[in-house]
XYZ file of N, CA, C and O in Angstrom:
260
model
N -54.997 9.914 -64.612
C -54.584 11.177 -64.063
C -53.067 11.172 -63.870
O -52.638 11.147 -62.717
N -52.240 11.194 -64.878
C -50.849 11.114 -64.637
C -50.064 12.161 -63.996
O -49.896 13.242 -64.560
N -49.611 11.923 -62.935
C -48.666 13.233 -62.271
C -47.200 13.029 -62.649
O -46.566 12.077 -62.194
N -46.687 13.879 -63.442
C -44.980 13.621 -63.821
C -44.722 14.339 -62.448
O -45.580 14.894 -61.761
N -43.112 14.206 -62.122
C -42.385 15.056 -61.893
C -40.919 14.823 -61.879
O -40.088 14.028 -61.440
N -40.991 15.635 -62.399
C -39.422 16.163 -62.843
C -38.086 16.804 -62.278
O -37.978 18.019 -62.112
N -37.176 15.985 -62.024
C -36.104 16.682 -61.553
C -34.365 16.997 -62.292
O -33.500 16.234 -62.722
N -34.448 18.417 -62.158
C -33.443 19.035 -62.826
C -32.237 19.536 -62.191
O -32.164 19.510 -60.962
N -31.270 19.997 -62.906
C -30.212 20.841 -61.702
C -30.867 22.347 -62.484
O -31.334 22.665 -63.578
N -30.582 22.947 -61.252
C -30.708 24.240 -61.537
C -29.847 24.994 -62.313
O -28.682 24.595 -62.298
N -30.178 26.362 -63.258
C -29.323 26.747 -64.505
C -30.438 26.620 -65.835
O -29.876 26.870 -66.901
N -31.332 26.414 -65.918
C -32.117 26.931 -67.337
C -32.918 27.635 -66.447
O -33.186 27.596 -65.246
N -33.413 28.734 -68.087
C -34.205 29.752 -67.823
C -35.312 29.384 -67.575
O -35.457 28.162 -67.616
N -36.538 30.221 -67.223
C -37.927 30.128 -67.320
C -38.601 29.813 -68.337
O -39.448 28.925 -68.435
N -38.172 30.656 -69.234
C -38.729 29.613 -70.957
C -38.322 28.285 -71.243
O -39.126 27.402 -71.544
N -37.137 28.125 -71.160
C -36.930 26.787 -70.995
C -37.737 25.578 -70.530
O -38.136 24.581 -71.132
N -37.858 26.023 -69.150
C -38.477 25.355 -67.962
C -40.076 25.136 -68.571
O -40.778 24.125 -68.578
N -40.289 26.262 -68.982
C -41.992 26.337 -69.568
C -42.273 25.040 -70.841
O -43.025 24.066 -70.858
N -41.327 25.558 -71.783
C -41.136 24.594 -72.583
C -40.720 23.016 -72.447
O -41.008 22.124 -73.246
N -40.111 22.918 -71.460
C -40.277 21.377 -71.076
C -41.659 21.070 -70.170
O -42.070 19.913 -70.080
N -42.090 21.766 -69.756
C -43.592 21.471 -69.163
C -44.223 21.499 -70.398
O -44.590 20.416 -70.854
N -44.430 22.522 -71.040
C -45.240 22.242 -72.408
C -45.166 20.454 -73.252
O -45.998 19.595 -73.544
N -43.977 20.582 -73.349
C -43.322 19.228 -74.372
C -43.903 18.094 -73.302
O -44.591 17.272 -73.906
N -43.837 17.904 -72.280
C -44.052 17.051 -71.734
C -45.131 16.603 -71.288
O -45.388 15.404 -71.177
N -45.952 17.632 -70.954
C -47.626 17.525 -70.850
C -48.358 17.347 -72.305
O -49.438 16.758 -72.257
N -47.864 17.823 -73.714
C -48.091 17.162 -74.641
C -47.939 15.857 -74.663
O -48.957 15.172 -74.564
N -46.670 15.222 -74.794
C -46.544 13.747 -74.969
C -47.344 12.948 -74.069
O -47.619 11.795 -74.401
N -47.750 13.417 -72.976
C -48.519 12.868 -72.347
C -50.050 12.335 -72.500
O -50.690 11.286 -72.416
N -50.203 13.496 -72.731
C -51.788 13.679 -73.635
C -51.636 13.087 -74.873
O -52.457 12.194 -75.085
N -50.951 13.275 -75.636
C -50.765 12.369 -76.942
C -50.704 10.708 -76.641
O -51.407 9.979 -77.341
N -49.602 9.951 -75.278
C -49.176 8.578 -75.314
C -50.806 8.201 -74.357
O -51.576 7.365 -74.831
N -50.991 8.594 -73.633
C -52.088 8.201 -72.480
C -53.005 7.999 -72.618
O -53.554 7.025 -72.103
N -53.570 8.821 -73.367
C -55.448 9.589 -73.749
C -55.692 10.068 -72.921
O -56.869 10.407 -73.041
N -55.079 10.559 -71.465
C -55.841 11.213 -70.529
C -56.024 12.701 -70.749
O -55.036 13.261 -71.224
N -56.973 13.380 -70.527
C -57.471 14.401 -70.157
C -56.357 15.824 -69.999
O -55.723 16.030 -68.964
N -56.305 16.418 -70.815
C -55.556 17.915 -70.724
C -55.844 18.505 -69.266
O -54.735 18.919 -68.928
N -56.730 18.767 -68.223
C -57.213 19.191 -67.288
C -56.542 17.958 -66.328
O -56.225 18.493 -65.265
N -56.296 16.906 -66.306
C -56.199 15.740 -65.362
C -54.886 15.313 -65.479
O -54.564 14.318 -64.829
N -53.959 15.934 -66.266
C -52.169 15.697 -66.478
C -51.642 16.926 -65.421
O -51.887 18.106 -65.672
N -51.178 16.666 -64.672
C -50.379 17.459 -63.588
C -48.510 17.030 -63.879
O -47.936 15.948 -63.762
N -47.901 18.598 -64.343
C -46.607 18.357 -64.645
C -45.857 19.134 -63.590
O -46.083 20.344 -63.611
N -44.878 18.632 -62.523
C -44.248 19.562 -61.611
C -42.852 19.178 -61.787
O -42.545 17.987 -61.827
N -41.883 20.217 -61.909
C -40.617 20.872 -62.272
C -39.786 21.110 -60.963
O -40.189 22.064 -60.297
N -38.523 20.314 -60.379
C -38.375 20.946 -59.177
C -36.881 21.058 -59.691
O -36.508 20.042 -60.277
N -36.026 21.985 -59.606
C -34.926 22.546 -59.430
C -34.259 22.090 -57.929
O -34.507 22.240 -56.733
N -33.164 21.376 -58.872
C -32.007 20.903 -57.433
C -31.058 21.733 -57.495
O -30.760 22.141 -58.617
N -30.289 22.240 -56.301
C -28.899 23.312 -56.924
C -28.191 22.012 -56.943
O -28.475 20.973 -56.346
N -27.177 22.285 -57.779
C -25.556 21.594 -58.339
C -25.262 21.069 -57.222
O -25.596 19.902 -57.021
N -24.567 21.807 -56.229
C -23.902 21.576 -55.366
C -25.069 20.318 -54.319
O -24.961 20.161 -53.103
N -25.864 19.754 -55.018
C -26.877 18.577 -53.958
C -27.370 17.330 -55.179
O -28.168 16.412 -54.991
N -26.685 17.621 -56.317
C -27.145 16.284 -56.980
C -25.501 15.555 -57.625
O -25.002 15.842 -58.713
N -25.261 15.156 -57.203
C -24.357 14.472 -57.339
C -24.477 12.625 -58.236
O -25.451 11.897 -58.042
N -23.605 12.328 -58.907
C -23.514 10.789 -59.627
C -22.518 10.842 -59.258
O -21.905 11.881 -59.012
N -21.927 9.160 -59.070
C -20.472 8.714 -58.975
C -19.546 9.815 -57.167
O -18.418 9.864 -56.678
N -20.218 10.125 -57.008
C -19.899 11.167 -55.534
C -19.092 11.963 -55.910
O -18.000 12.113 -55.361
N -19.617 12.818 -57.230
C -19.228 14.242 -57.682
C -20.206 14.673 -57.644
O -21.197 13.988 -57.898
N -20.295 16.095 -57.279
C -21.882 16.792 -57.507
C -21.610 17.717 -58.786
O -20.475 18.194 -58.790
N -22.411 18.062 -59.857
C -22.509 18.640 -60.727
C -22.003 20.023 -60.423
O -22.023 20.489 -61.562
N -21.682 20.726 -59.864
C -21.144 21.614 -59.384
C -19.470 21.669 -59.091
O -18.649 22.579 -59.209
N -19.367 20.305 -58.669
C -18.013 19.884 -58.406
C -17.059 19.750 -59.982
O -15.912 20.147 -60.187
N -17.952 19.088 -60.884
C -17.587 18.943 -62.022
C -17.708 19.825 -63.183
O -17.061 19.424 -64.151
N -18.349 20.903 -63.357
C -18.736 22.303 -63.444
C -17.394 23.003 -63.466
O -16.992 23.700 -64.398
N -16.637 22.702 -62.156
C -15.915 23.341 -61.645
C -14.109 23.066 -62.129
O -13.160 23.842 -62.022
N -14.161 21.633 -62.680
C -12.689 21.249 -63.242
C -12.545 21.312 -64.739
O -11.572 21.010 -65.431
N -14.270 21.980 -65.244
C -14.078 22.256 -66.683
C -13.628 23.453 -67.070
O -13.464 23.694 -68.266
């Protein structure tokens, strides 16, 4: 019963978003053998300004381009 979840910065669309749930609940079902009904894929949107590497937040760096 594999539960992904996924974390993104916020900024893609809804199709997007759909489509990486799609792609990803495939490969799943394809690498695993588990069950189409028993793969749980959840998507959580971080804003910019709260995910930060190196103690820049993506927002910060966004911002000097």
């Amino acid at each position: 019963m594999p539960l992904i979840d996924i974390s993104i910065a916020q900024g893609r669309s809804p199709v997007q978003l759909r489509a990486l749930m799609a792609g990803v609940h495939r490969v799943a079902e394809e690498t695993t053998g588990a069950a189409a009904e028993n793969i749980t894929v959840i998507v959580r949107e971080v804003e910019k300004e709260l995910w930060a590497r190196t103690d820049t937040t993506i927002a910060e760096r966004e911002s000097t381009n």
